[in-house]
Coordinates of C-alpha atoms in Angstrom, one line a residue:
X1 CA 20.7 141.8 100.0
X2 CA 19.6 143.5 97.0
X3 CA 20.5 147.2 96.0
X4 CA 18.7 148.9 94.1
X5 CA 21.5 149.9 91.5
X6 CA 23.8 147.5 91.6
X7 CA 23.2 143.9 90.0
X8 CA 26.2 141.3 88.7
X9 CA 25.5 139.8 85.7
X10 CA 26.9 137.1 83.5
X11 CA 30.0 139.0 84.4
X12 CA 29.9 141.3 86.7
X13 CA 27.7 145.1 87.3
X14 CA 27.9 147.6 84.5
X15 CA 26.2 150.9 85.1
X16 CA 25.5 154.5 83.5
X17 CA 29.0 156.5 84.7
X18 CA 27.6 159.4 86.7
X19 CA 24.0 157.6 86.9
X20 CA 24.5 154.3 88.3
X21 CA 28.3 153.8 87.8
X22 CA 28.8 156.5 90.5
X23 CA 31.9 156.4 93.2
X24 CA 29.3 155.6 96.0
X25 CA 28.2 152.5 94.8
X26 CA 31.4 151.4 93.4
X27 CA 32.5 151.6 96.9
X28 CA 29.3 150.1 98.1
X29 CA 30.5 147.2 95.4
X30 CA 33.5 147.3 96.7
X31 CA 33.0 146.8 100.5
X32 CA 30.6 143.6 99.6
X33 CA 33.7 142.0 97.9
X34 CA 35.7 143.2 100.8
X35 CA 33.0 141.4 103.6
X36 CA 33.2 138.3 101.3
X37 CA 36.6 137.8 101.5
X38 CA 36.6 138.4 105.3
X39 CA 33.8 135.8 105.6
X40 CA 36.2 133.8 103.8
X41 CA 39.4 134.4 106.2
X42 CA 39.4 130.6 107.4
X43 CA 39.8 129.1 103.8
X44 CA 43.3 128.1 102.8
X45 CA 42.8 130.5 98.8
X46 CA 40.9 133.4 100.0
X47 CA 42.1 134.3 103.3
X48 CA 42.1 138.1 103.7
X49 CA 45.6 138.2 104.1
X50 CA 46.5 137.1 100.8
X51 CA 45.5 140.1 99.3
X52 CA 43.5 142.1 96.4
X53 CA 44.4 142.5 93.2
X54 CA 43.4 145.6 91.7
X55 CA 43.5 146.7 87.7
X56 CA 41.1 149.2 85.2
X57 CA 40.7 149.2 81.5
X58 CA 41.3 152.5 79.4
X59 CA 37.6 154.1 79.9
X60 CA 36.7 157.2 81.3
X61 CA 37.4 157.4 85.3
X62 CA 38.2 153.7 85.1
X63 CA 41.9 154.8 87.2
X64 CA 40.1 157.0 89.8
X65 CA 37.6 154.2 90.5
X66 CA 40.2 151.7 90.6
X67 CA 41.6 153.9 93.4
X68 CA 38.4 154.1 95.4
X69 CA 38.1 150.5 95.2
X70 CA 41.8 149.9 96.9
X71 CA 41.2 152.9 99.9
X72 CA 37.9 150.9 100.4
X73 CA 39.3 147.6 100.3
X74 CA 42.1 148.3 102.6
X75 CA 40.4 150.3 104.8
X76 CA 38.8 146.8 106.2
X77 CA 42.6 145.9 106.5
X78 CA 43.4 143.6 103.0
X79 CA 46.2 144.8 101.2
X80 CA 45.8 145.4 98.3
X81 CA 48.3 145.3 94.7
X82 CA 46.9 148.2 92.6
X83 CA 47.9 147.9 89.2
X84 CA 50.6 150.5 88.2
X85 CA 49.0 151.4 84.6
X86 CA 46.2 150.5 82.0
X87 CA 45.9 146.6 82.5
X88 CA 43.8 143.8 80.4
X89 CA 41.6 142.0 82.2
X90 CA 43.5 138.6 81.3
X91 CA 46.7 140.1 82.7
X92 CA 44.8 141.1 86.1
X93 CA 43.4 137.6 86.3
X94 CA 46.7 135.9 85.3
X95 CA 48.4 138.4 88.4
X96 CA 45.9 136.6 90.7
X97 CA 46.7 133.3 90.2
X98 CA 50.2 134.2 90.1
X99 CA 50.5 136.3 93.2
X100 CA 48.1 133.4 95.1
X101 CA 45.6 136.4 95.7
X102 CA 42.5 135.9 98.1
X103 CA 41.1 137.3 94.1
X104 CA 40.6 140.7 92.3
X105 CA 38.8 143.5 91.2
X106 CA 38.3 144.7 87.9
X107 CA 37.2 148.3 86.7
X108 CA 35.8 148.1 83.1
X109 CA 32.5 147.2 81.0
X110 CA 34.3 145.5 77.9
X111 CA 32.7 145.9 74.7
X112 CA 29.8 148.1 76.2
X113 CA 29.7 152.0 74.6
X114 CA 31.6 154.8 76.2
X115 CA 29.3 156.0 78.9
X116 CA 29.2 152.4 81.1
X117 CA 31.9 151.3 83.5
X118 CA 31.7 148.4 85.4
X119 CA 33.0 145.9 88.0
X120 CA 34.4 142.3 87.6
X121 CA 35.2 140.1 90.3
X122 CA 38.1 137.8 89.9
X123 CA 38.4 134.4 92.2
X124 CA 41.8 133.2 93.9
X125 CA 41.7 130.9 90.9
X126 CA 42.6 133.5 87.9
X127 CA 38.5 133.1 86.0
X128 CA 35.8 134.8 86.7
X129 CA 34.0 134.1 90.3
X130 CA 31.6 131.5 90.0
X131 CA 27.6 131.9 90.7
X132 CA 28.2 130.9 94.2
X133 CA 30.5 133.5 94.5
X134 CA 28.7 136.2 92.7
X135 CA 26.0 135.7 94.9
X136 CA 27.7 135.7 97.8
X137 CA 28.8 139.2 97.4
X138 CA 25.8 140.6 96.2
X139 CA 24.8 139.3 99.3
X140 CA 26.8 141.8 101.4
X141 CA 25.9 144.6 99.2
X142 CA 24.8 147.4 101.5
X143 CA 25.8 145.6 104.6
X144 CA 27.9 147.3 106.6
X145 CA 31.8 146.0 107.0
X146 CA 34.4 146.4 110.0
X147 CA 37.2 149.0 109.3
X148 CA 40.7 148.3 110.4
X149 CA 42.2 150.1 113.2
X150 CA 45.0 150.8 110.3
X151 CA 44.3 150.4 106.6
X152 CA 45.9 147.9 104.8
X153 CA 49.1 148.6 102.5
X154 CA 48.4 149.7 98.8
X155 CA 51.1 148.6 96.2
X156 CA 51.3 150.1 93.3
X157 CA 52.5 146.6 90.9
X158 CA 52.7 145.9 87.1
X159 CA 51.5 142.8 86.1
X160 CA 52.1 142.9 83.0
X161 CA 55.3 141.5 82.6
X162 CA 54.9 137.8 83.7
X163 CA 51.7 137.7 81.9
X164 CA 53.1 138.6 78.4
X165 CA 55.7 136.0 79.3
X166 CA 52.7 133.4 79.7
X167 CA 51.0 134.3 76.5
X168 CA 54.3 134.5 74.8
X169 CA 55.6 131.3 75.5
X170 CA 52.2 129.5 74.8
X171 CA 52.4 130.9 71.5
X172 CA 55.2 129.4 68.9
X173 CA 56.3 133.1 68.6
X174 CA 59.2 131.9 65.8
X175 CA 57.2 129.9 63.5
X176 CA 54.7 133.1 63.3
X177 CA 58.1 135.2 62.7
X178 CA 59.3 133.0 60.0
X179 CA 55.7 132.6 58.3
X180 CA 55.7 135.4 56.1
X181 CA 52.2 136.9 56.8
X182 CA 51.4 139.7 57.5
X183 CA 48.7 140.9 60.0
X184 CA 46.4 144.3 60.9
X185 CA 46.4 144.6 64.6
X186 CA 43.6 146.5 65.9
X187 CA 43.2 147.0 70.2
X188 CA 39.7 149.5 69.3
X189 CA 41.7 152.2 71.9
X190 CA 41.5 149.5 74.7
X191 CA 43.6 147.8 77.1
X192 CA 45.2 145.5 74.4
X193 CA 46.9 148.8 73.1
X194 CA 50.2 148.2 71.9
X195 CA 50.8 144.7 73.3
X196 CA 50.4 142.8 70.4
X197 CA 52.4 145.6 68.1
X198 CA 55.3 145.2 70.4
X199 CA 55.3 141.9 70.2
X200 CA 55.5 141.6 66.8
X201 CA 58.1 144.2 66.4
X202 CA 60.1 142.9 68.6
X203 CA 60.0 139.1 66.5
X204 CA 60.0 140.9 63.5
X205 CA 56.6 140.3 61.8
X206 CA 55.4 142.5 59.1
X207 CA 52.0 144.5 60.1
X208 CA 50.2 147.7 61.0
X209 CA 47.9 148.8 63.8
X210 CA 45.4 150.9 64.1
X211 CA 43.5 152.5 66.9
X212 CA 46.0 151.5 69.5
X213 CA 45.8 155.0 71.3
X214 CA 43.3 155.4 74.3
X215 CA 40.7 157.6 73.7
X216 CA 38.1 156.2 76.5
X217 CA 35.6 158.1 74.0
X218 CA 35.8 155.2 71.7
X219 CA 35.1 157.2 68.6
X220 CA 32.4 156.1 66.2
X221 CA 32.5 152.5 67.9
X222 CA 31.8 150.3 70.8
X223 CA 34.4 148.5 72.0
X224 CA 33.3 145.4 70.6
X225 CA 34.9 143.0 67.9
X226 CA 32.0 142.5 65.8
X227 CA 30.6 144.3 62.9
X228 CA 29.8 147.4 62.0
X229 CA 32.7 148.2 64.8
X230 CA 34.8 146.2 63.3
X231 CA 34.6 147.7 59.6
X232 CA 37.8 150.2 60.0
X233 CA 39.6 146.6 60.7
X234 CA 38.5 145.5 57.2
X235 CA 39.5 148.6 55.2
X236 CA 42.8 148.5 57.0
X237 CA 43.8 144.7 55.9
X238 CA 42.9 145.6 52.6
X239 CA 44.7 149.2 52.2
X240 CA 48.0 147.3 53.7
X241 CA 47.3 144.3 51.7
X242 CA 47.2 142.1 55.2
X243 CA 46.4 138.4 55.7
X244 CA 44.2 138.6 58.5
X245 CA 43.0 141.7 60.6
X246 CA 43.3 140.8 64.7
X247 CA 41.5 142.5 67.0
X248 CA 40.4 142.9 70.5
X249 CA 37.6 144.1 72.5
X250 CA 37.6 147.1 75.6
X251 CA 39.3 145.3 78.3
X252 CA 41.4 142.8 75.5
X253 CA 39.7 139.3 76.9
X254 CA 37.6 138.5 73.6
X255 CA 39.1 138.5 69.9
X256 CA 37.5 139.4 66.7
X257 CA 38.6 139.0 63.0
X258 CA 38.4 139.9 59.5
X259 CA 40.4 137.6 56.8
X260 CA 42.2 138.9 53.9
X261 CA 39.3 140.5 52.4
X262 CA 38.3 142.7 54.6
X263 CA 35.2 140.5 55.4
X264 CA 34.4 139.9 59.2
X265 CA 34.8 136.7 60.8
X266 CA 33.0 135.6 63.5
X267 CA 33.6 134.7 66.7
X268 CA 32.1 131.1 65.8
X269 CA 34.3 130.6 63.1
X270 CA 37.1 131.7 65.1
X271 CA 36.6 129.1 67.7
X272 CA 36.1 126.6 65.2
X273 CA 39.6 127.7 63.5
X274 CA 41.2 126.9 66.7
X275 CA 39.9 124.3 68.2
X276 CA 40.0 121.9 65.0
X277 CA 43.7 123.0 65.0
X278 CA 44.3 122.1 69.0
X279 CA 42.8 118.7 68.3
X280 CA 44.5 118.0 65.0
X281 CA 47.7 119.1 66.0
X282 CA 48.5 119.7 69.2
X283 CA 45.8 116.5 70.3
X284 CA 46.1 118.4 73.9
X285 CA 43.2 116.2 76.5
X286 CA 39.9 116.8 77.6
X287 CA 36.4 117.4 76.4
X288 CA 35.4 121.3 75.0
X289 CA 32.6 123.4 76.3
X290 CA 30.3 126.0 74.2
X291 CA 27.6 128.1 75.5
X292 CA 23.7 127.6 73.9
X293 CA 24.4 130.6 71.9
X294 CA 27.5 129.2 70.2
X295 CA 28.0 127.4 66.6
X296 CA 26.8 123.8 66.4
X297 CA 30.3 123.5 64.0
X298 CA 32.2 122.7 67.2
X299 CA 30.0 119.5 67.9
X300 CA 30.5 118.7 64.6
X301 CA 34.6 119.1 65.2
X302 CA 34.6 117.4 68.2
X303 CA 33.0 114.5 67.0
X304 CA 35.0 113.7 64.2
X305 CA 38.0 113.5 66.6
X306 CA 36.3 111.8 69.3
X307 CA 35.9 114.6 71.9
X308 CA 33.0 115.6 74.5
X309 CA 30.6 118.4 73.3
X310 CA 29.3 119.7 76.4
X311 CA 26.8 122.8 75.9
X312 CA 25.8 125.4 78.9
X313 CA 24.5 128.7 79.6
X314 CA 25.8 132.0 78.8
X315 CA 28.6 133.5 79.9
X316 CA 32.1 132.4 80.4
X317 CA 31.4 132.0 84.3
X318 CA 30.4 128.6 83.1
X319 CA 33.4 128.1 80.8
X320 CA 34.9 128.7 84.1
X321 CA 33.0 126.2 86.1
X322 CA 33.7 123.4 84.4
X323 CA 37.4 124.3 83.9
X324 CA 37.5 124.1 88.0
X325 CA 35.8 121.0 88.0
X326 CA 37.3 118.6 85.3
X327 CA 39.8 118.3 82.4
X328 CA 38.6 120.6 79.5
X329 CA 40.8 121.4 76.6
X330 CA 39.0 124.7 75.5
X331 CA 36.0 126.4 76.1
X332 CA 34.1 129.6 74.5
X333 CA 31.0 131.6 74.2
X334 CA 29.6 133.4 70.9
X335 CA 30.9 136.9 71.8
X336 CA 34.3 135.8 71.0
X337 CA 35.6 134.7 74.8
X338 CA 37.6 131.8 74.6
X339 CA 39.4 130.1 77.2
X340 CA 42.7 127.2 77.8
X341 CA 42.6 125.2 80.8
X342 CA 46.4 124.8 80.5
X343 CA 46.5 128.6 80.5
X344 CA 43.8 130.4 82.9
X345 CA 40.5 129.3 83.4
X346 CA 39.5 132.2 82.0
X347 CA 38.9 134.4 78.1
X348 CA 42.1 135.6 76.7
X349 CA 41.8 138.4 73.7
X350 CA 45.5 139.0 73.6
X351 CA 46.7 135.0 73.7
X352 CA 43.9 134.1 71.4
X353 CA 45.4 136.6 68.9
X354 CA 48.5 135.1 68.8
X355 CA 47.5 132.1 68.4
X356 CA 45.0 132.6 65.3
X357 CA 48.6 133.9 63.9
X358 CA 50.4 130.9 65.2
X359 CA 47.7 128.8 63.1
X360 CA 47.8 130.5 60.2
X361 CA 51.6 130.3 60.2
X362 CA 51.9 126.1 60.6
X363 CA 49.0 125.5 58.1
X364 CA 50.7 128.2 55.5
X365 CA 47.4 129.8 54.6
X366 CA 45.2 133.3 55.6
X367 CA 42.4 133.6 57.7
X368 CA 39.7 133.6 54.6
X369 CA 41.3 130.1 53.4
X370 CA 41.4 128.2 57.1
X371 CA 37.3 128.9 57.2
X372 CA 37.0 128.3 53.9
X373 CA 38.7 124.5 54.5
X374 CA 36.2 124.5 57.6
X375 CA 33.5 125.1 55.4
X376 CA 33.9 122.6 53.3
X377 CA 34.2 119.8 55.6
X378 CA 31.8 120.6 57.9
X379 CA 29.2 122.3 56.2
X380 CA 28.3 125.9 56.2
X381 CA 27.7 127.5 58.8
X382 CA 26.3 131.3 59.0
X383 CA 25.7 133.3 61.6
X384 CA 24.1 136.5 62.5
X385 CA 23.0 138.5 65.8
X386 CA 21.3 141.3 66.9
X387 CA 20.5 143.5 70.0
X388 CA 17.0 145.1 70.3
X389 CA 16.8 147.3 72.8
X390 CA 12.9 147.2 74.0
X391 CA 11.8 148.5 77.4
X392 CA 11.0 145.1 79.5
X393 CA 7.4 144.8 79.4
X394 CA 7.9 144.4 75.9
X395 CA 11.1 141.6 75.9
X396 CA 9.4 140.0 78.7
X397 CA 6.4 139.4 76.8
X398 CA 8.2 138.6 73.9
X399 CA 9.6 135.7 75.5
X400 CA 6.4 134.6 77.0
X401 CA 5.0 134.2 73.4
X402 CA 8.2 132.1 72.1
X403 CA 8.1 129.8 74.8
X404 CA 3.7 129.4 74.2
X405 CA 5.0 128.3 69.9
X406 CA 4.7 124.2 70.4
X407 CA 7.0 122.2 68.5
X408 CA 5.7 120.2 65.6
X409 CA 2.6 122.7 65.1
X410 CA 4.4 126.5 64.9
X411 CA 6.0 127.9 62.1
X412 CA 8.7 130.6 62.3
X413 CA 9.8 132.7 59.5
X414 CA 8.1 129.9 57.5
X415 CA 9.7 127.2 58.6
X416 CA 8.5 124.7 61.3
X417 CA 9.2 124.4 64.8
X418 CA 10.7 120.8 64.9
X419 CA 11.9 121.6 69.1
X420 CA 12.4 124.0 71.6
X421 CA 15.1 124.3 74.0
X422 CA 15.2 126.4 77.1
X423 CA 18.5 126.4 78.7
X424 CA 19.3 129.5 78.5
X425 CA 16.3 131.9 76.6
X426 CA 13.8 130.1 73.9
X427 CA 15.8 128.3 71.5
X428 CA 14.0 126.8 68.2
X429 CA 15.4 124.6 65.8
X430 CA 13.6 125.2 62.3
X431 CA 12.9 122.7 59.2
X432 CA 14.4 124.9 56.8
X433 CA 13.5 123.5 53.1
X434 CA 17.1 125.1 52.0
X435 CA 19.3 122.6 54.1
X436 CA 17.8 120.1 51.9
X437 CA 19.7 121.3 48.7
X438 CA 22.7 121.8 50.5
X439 CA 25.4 118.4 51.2
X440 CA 26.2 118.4 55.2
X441 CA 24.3 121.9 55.7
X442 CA 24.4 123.5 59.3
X443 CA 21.2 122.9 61.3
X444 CA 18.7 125.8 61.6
X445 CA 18.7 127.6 64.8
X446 CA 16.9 131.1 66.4
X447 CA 17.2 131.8 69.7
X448 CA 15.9 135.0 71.8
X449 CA 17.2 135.7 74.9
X450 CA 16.1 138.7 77.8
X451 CA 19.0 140.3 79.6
X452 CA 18.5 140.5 83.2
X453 CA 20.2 143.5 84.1
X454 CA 19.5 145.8 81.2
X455 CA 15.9 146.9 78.8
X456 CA 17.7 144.6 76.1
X457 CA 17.0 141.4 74.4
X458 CA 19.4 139.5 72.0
X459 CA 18.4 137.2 69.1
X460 CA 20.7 135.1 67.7
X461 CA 20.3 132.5 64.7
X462 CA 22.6 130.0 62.7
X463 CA 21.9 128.9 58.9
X464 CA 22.8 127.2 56.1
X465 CA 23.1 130.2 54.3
X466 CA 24.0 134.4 54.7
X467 CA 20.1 134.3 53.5
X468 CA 18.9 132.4 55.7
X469 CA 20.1 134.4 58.7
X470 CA 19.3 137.6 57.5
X471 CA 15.7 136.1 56.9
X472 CA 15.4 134.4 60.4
X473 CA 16.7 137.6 62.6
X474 CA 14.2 140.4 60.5
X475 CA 11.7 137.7 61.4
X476 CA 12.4 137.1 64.8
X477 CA 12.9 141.6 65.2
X478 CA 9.0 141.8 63.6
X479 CA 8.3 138.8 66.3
X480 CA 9.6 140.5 69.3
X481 CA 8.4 144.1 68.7
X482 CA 4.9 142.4 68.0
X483 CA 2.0 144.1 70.0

């Protein structure tokens, strides 16, 4: 049914911590995951007895309502493993799958600022749960569920040290070791802490880290591996005279970048760095998924070596999907989730990291040089986003009056409307005169998209050019704050 102050989206509820994100409805969210898996008792993955995983990020209370979630949980009589300590989400996922869990709970709102928290729900499968699922335990939100005669056992368990041998051994740990470079490593005080540090220090790679302490205040910074949070990445690689700054977001499942110049590089470009490498020399099978906000680069890779393109909506739930459903080599989305169906079904910060370093160790060369090679042969491709947060009369109407612009008349920014797409939000694609001086340039893109559980909309654009972009999102901004 629905509740008033709870509401999963693309992955998972996020709320207010004291407002919404209180300890009643995170039990209330935690007794509808509890009736779902009882409804479930009579299927072979999620029978009741297998369990609950349990793990919480680095924010503020994420521990105490990690707890609340297990008393609740085995009060209806599922035990439940509790993790021991700070865990990334991939880890908690990974334990899942592992421990053949009926699936898992996870206390933390990723890249969001300081004051949220939040709740992911993790199938028997190690991914996030899929629509059916999510809906399913919204479903039982506010219903009441049957306590146990005698709770459940709680066990305190660490699940971190299988995982890091996963990630670990997926990597080619010795060629980064031998490769000379030397890397920034930057957690932004999240769960990644000093996972990656270790690592390295224990291989013997040369680099420095900063903000691996937790300080669930976050200071100066969301969580989230994009610019301007990014920024102190930049100024690091270039003070220690790095070849690539590596980061990670809150909960450590998405990866950001900056090459040796400080500059930031994109999540799209950082998809496109590893998937051209997976199919040119690892040639692992199956087609590669992207979601509608994602760089039209990695159609361009795949079709050079032969490989389905398939596009979807947003979120990595759909990553997910199709993972369950088929062979796929790789799959991502634009905020810098990216996914191996040989690993988890599921975004991986911490394995990602590694192996942008494995890359750049087997081709010899930094960061800035692998996207400048992509570059080259495939055209450029810029990219720019940015979050407007308007009350939702305003983004509601805002996407009312993209989706009225017909294709073939409207212009946009100057440039016309050649189609729309509607998959997920009001996607144009622009005639933009500049792709005409430019040898393979990127198709022109703008898309505007409504969340549906915050007063927020997103725009999102890809160019030919840095100018480009920067025109096309202060156009869109004037478009949607229109009266």
């Amino acid at each position: 049914m629905p509740h008033p102050q709870i509401k999963f989206g693309t992955d998972g509820w996020r709320g207010l911590i004291a407002d919404d994100f209180t300890f009643a409805n995170v039990r209330v969210a935690a007794e509808a995951v509890a009736a779902y898996v009882h409804a479930r008792r009579d299927s072979d993955q999620e029978d009741p007895a297998k369990g609950l995983c349990i793990g919480y990020d680095t924010r503020f209370g994420s521990k105490a309502f990690a707890r609340a979630c297990a008393d609740v949980v085995a009060s209806t009589g599922i035990p439940v493993m509790l993790a021991n300590d700070i865990t990334p989400t991939p880890a908690l996922s990974f334990g899942v799958r592992e421990r053949k869990a009926a699936g898992g709970i996870m206390i933390t709102s990723s890249h969001n600022p300081a004051q949220w928290n939040g709740v992911k729900y993790k199938a028997w499968y190690g991914g996030s749960g899929k629509p059916s699922i999510i809906a399913e335990i919204e479903s039982y939100l506010g219903q009441p569920v049957a306590r146990a005669a005698q709770p459940a056992l709680i066990e305190e368990v660490d699940f971190l040290p299988s995982y890091l041998k996963a990630i670990e051994s997926f990597a080619d740990l010795g060629l980064i070791a031998k490769s000379g470079k030397k890397f920034c490593i930057d957690s932004m005080y999240g769960a990644g802490r000093t996972i990656i540090s270790n690592i390295f220090t224990r291989i013997g790679v040369d680099h420095v880290q900063i903000r691996g302490n937790v300080d669930p205040l976050f200071p100066g910074i969301n969580p989230e591996p994009i610019e301007p949070h990014i920024r102190a990445l930049g100024e690091a690689v270039v003070a220690n005279g790095c070849d690539a700054g590596l980061c990670t977001d809150g909960d450590a499942d998405r990866i950001g970048a900056t090459d040796e110049n400080g500059d930031f590089v994109d999540p799209h470009k950082i998809f496109s760095v590893l998937l051209s490498w997976v199919l040119k020399r690892k040639g692992w099978p199956g087609a590669v998924t992207r979601a509608f906000n994602t760089t039209k680069m990695l159609d361009r890779i795949c079709k050079k070596h032969g490989r389905e393109l398939i596009e979807h909506g947003i979120g990595f739930k759909f990553v997910c999907d199709y993972m369950l459903e088929r062979e796929i080599v790789m799959g991502g989305e634009e905020s810098g989730g990216i996914g191996f169906q040989r690993h988890l079904p599921e975004r991986d910060g911490l394995l990602n990291v590694l192996l942008l370093a494995n890359v750049m160790a087997e081709e010899g060369k930094t960061l800035g040089q692998l996207v400048a090679d992509l570059q080259a042969e495939y055209g450029e491709h810029q990219y720019g986003r940015i979050d407007l947060h308007i009350a939702d009369d305003v983004k509601n109407a805002a996407i009312a009056r993209a989706r009225a612009l017909q294709a073939g008349v409207a212009v946009f920014a100057g440039m016309k409307i050649l189609r729309q797409e509607n998959l997920d939000g009001v996607k144009f694609y622009l005639d933009n005169p500049e792709a005409a001086t430019k040898p393979n340039a990127a198709e022109t893109w703008l898309l505007l998209r409504a969340s549906g559980t915050e007063p927020l909309m997103r725009i999102y654009t890809e160019s030919c050019s840095k100018e480009s972009v920067a025109k096309l999102l202060e156009s869109a901004r004037s478009f949607a704050l229109a009266e």
